[in-house]
Short mmCIF file of C-alpha atoms in Angstrom, two decimals:
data_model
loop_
_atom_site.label_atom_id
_atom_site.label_comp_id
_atom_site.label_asym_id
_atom_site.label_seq_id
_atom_site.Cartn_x
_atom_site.Cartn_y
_atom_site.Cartn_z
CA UNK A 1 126.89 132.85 114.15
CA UNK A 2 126.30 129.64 115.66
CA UNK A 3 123.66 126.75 113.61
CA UNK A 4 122.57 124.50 115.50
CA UNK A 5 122.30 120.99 113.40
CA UNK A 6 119.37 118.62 114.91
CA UNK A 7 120.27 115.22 115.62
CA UNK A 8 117.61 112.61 113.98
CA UNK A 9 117.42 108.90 114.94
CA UNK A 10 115.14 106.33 112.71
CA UNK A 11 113.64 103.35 113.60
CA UNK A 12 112.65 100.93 110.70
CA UNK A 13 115.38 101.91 108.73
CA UNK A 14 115.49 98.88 107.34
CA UNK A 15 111.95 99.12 105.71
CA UNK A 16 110.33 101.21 102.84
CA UNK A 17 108.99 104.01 104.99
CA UNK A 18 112.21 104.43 106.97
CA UNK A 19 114.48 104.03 103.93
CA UNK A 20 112.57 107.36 102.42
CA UNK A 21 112.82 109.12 105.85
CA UNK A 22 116.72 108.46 105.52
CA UNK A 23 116.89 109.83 102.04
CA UNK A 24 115.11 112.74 102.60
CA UNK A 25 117.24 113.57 105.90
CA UNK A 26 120.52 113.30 103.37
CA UNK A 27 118.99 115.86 101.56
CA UNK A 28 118.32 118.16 104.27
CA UNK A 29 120.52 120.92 105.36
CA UNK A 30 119.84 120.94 109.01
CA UNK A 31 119.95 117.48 110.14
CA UNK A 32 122.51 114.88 110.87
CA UNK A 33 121.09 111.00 111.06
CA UNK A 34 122.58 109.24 114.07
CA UNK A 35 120.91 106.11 114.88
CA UNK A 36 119.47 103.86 112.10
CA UNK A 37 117.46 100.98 113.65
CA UNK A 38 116.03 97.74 112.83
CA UNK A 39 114.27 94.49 114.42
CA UNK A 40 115.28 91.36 113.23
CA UNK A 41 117.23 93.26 110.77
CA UNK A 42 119.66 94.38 113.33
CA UNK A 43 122.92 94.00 113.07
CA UNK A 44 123.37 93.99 109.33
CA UNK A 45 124.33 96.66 106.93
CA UNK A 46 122.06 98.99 105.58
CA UNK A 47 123.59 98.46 102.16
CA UNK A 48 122.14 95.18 102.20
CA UNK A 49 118.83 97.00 102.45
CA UNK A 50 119.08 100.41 101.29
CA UNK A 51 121.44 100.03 98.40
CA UNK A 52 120.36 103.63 97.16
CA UNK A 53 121.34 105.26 100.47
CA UNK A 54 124.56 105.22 99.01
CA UNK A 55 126.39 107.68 101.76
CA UNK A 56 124.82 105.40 104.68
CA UNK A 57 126.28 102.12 102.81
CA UNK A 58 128.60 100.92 105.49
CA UNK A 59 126.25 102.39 108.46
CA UNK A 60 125.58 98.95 110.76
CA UNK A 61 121.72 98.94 111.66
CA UNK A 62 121.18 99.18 115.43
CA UNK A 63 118.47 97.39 117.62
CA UNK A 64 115.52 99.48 118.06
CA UNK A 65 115.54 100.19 121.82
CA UNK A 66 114.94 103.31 123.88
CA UNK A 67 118.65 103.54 125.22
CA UNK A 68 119.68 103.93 121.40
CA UNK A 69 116.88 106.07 120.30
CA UNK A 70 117.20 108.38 123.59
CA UNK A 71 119.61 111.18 122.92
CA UNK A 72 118.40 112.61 119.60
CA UNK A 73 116.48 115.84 118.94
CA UNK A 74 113.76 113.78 116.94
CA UNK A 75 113.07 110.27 116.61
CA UNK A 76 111.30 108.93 113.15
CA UNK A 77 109.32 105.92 114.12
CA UNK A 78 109.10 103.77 110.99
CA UNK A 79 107.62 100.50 112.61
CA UNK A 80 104.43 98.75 112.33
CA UNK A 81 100.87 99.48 113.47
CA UNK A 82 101.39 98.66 117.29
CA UNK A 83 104.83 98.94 117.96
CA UNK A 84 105.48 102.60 118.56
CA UNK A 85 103.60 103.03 121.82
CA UNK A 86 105.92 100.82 124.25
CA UNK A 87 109.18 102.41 122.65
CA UNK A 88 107.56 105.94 123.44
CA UNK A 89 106.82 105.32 126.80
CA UNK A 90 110.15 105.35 127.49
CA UNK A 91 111.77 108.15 125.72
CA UNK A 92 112.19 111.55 127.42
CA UNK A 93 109.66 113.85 127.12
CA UNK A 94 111.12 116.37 125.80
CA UNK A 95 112.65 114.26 122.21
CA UNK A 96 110.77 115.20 119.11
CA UNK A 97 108.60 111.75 118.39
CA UNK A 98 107.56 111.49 115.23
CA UNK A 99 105.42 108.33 114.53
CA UNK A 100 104.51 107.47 110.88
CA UNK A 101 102.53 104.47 112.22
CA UNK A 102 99.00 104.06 113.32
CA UNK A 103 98.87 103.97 116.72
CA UNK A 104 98.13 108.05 117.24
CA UNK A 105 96.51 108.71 114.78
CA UNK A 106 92.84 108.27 116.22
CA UNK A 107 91.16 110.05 118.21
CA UNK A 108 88.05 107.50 119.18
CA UNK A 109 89.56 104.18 121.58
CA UNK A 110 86.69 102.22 120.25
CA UNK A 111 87.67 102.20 116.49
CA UNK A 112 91.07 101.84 117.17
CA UNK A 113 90.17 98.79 119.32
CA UNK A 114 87.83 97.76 116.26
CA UNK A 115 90.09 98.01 113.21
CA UNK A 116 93.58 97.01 114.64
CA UNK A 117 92.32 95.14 117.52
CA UNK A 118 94.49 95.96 121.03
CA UNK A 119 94.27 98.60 123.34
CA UNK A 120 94.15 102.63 122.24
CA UNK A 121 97.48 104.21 123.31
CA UNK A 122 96.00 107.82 122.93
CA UNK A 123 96.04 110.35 120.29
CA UNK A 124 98.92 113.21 119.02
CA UNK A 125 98.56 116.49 117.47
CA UNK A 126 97.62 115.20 113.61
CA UNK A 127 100.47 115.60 111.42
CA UNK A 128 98.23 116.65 108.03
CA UNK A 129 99.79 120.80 108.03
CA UNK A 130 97.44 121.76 104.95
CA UNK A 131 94.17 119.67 106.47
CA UNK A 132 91.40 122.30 107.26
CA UNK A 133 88.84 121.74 109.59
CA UNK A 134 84.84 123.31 109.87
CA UNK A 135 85.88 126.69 111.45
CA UNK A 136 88.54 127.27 109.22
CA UNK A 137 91.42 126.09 111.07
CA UNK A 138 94.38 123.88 109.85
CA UNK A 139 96.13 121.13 111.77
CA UNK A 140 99.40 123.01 110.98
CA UNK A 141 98.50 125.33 113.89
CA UNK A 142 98.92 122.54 116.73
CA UNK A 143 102.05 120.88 114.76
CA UNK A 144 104.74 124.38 116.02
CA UNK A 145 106.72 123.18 118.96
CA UNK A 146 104.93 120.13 119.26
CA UNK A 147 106.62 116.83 121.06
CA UNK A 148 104.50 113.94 119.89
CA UNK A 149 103.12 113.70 116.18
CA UNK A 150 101.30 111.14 114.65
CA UNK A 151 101.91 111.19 110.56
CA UNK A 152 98.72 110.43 108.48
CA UNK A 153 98.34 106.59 106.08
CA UNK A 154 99.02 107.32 102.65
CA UNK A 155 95.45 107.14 102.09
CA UNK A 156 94.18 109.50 104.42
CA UNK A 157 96.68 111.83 103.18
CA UNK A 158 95.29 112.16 99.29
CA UNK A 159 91.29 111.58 100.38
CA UNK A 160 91.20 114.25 102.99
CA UNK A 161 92.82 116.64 101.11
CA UNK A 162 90.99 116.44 97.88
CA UNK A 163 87.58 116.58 99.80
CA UNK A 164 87.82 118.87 103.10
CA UNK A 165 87.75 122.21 101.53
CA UNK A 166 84.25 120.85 99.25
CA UNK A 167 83.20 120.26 102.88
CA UNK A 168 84.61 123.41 105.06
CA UNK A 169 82.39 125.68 102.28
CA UNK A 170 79.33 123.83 102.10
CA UNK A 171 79.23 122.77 98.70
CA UNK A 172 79.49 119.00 99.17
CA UNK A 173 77.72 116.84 101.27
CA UNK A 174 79.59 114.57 103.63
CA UNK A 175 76.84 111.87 104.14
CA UNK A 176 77.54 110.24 100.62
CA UNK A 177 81.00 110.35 99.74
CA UNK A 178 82.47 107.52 97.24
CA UNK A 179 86.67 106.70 97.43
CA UNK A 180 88.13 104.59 94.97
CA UNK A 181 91.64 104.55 95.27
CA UNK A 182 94.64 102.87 93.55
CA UNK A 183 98.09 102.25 95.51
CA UNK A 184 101.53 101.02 94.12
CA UNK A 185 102.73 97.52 96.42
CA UNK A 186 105.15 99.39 98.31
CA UNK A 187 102.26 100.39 100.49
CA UNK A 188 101.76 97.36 102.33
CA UNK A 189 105.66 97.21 103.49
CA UNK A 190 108.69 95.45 103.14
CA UNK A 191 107.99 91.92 104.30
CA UNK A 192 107.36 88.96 101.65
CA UNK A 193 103.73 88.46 101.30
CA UNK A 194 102.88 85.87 98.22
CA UNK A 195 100.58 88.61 96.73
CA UNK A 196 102.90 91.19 96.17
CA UNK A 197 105.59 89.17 94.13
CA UNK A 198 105.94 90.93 91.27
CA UNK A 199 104.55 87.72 88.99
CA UNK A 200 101.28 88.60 91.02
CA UNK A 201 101.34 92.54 90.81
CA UNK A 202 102.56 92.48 86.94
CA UNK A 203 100.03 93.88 84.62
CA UNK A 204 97.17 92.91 87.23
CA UNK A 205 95.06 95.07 89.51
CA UNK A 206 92.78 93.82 92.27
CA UNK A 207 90.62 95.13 95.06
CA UNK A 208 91.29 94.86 98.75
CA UNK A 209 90.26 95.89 102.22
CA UNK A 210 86.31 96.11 100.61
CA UNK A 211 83.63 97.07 102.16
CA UNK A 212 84.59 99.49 104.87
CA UNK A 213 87.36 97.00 106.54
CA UNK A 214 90.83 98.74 104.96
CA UNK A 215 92.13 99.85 108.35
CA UNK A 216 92.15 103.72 106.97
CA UNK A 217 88.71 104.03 106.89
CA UNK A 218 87.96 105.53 110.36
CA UNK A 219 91.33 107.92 109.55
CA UNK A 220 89.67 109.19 106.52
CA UNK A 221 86.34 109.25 108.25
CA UNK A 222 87.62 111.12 111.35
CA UNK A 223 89.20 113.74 109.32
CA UNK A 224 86.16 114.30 106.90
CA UNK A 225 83.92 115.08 109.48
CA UNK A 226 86.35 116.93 111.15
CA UNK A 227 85.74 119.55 108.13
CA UNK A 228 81.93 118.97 107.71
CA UNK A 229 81.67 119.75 111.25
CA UNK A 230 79.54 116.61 111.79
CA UNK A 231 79.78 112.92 110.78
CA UNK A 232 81.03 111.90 107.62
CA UNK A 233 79.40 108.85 105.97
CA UNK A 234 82.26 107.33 103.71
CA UNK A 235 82.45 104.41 101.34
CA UNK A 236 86.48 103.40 100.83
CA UNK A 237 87.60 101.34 98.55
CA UNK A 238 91.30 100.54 98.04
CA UNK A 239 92.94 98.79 95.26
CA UNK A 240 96.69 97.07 94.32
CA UNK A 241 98.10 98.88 91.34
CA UNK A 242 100.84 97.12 88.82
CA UNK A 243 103.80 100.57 90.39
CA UNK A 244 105.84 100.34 93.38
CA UNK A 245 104.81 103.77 94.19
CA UNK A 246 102.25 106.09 93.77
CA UNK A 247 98.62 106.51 95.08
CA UNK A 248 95.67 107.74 92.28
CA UNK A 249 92.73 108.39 94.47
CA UNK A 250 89.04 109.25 92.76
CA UNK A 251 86.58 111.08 95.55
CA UNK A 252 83.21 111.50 94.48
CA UNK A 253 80.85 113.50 96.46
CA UNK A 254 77.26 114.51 96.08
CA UNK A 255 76.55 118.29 95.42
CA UNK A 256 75.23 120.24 98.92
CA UNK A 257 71.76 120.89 97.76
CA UNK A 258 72.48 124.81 98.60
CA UNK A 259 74.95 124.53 95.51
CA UNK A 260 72.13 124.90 93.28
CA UNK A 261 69.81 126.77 95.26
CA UNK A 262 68.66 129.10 93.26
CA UNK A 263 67.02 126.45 90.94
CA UNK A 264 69.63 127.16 88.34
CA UNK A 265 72.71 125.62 86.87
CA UNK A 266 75.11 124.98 89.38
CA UNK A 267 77.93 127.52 89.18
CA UNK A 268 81.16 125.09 88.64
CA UNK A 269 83.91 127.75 88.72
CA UNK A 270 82.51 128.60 92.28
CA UNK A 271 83.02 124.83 93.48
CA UNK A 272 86.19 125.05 91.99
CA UNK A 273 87.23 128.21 93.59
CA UNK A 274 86.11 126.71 97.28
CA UNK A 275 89.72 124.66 96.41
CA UNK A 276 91.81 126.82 94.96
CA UNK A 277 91.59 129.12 98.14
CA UNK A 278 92.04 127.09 100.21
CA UNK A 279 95.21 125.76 98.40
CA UNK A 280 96.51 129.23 97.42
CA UNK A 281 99.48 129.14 99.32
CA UNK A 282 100.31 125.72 100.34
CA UNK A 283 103.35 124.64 99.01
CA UNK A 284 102.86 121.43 98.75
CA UNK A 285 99.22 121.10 97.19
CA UNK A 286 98.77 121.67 93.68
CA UNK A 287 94.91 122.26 92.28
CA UNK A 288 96.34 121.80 88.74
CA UNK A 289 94.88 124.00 85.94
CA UNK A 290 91.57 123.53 84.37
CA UNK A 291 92.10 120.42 81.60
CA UNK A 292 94.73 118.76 83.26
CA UNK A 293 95.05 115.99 85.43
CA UNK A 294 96.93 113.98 87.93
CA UNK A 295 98.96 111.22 87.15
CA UNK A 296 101.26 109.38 89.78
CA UNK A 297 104.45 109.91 87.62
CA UNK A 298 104.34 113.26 87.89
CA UNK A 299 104.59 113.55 92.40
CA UNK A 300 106.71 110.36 92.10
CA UNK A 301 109.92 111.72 94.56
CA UNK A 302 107.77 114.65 95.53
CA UNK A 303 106.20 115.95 98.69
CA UNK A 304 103.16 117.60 96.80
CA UNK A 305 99.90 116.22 96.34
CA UNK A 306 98.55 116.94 92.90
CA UNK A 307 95.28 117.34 92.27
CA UNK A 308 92.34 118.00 89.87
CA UNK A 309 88.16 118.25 90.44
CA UNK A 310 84.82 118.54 88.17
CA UNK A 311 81.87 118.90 88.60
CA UNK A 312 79.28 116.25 87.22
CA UNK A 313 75.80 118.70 86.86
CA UNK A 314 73.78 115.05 85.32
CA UNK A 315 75.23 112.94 88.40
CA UNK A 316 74.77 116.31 90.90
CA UNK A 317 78.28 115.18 92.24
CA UNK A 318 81.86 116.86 92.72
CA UNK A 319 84.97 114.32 91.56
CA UNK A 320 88.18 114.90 93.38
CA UNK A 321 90.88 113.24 91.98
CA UNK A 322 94.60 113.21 93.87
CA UNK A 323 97.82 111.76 93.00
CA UNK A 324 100.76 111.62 95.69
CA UNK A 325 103.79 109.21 96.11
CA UNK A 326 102.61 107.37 98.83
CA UNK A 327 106.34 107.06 100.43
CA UNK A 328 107.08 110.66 100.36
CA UNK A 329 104.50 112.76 101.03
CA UNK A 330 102.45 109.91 102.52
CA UNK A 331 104.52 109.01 105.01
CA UNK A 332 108.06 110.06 105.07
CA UNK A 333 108.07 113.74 103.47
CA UNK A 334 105.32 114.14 105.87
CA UNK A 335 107.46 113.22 108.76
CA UNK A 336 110.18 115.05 107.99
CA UNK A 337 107.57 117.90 106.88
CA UNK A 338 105.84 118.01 110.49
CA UNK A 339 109.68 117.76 112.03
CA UNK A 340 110.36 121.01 110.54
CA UNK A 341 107.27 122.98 112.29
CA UNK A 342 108.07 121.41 115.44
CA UNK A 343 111.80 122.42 115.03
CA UNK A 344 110.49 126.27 114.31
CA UNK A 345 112.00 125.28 110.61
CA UNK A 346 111.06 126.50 107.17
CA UNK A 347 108.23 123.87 106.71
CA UNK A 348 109.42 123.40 103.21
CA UNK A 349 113.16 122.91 104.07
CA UNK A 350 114.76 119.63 102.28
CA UNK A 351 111.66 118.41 100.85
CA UNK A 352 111.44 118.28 97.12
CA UNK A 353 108.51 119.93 95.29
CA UNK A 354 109.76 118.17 91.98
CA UNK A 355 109.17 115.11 90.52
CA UNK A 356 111.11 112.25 89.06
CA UNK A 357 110.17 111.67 85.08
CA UNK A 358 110.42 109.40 83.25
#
C-alpha cells in the first residue's frame, strides 16, 4: 500500500524555535525536511548552529525566499514577529503554512497595531487544539484540513490553558485574573542581547514586560475571554528565570460568586473537577494528582503541559499553576502538533509525551 511521506520546509532554522521544529520532524515518521532556511545566516552549515541536529550536520542553510519555500506540503515559519506575512503572500495557496510567529495570532487590528506597532496582516485558525471556548467548543475543530495556522507564544500557551475551563464552567471570574509567570532565556531568541549572557541570567531573576506591556498580553486576553464569553480583565506579569528552558506560570483567579452560593463552604473537589473534564482525554494536558505539582524539569523535551490548581477559601481565589517547555510545546511541538490535524494525522504522531530528567 502506498504512504505518502509529507515534505516539510523550515524557515529560521537557524534559531531556537526552528532548531526544535527540526528535531521534532527527525523524530517523526511521516515527514521528510527539505528546505532549512535562514537570513543572514544563510549560507552556512547548520552544524555551526544546530550542533545537536546531528543527522542535518552537513545540511547548507538556504535563503528564506518563497521560490525555496514553495514546493513543500507544509512550511514551518520560525521567523520574527513581522516577517511571516510578506513570505506568505507569496506561497501557493494550497501549502500547509504554519507560522509560530505573531503576526496571526490576533484577531483585533487595533492591538496588533498597539503592541507590535505596523499594520495587522489578518488572523488564522488558532493553533491551541485543547483551548476551549464559552459554548464548549475547542480550537482543534477549525485546525482539520486547515491551510494557514497561527501557533500560540509560549505564554499564551500555559495561561490559557490553566484558566479557560475555571472560566467555560462558571466558577472563576474573568474580570480579576492575576499571571505571574517565570520563563527560561531561550524565550526571547537566538540573537545576543547583553541581558541574557549567562553572567546576567546566572543565579538571578528579574521582571520584565510589567505592567500590561509584554506583547502576549492581548493573546492571553483574547483567548480568556474567548472562554468567559465576555471580556477578560488580565494582569500579566512575566519574569527571566536562571534555565534555558522551561515556563512556570502561577494564575490566580477570584472565585465566581455562584461558587459559594449556597452560603456554604465552597465545594473544592467540584472546582477541581470543572478541569479534570475538560482535560480527560487530551493527550497532551496533564491535571496532575491531588498533592503534586509542576515543576519545569519534568515537561522539559515534552509536548504536555503539566499542571496543578487549589483553591484558596480565605483569599476566595482559584491558583492555576502550569509548567511547559516553552520550545516544545510552546512553539515547536505545537507546530508540528497543529501540522498533524491539518495533514488528517494522528495528532499525537512524533511528539513526545515524556520528559528529559535529570
Amino acid at each position: 500500500m502506498f504512504k505518502r511521506v509529507f515534505t516539510a520546509a523550515v524557515a529560521g532554522a537557524s534559531g531556537y524555535a526552528g532548531g526544535e521544529i527540526l528535531r521534532l520532524l527527525l523524530a517523526h515518521p511521516e515527514f521528510e525536511i527539505g528546505a532549512a532556511c535562514a537570513s543572514s545566516n544563510a549560507g552556512a552549515l547548520l552544524r555551526d548552529h544546530q550542533p545537536h541536529l546531528i543527522p542535518l550536520a552537513d545540511r547548507r542553510l538556504e535563503p528564506t525566499t518563497p521560490a525555496v519555500l514553495a514546493g513543500h506540503d507544509v512550511v514551518f515559519l520560525a521567523l520574527p514577529h513581522g516577517a511571516s506575512a510578506d513570505i506568505v503572500a507569496q506561497l501557493p495557496d494550497d501549502v500547509v503554512v504554519i507560522d509560530c510567529g505573531a503576526d496571526f495570532r490576533l484577531t483585533d487590528a487595533s492591538a496588533w497595531e498597539t503592541f507590535y506597532g505596523s499594520a495587522h496582516a489578518g488572523s488564522w485558525p488558532y493553533g491551541l487544539p485543547e483551548l476551549v471556548r464559552a459554548d464548549g467548543s475547542l480550537a482543534r475543530e477549525q485546525l482539520h484540513g486547515a491551510r494557514r495556522i497561527a501557533v500560540p507564544g509560549c505564554y499564551p500557551t500555559a495561561v490559557s490553558l490553566a484558566l479557560a475551563p475555571g472560566l467555560v464552567a462558571g466558577v472563576i471570574d474573568s474580570q480579576d485574573i492575576v499571571v505571574v509567570a517565570a520563563s527560561g532565556s531561550s524565550g526571547a531568541g537566538r540573537s545576543l542581547k547583553p541581558h541574557l549572557l549567562g553572567a546576567e541570567v546566572m543565579s538571578s531573576m528579574s521582571p520584565y514586560g510589567v505592567g500590561g506591556s509584554h506583547r502576549h498580553t492581548p493573546e492571553i486576553v483574547q483567548n480568556l475571554s474567548s472562554a468567559a464569553g465576555r471580556a477578560a480583565q488580565v494582569s500579566f506579569t512575566p519574569t527571566l528565570a536562571p534555565m534555558p528552558r522551561g515556563i512556570l506560570a502561577t494564575c490566580t483567579a477570584r472565585l465566581a460568586d455562584r461558587a459559594g452560593a449556597d452560603g456554604g463552604r465552597v465545594d473544592a473537589g467540584a472546582v477541581i473537577e470543572a478541569w479534570r473534564q475538560v482535560y480527560a482525554d487530551e493527550p497532551f494536558v496533564q491535571v496532575l494528582p491531588q498533592g503534586s505539582w509542576p515543576s519545569t524539569g519534568a515537561v522539559l523535551g515534552s509536548n504536555v503541559v503539566q499542571m496543578q490548581l487549589a483553591v484558596d477559601e480565605t483569599a476566595g481565589r482559584v491558583i492555576v499553576t502550569a509548567a511547559e517547555d516553552n520550545l516544545t510545546k510552546g512553539t515547536a511541538g505545537a507546530a508540528v502538533q497543529c501540522a498533524n490535524l491539518a495533514l488528517g494525522l494522528p495528532e499525537t504522531l512524533g511528539l513526545p509525551r515524556v520528559g528529559v530528567a535529570p
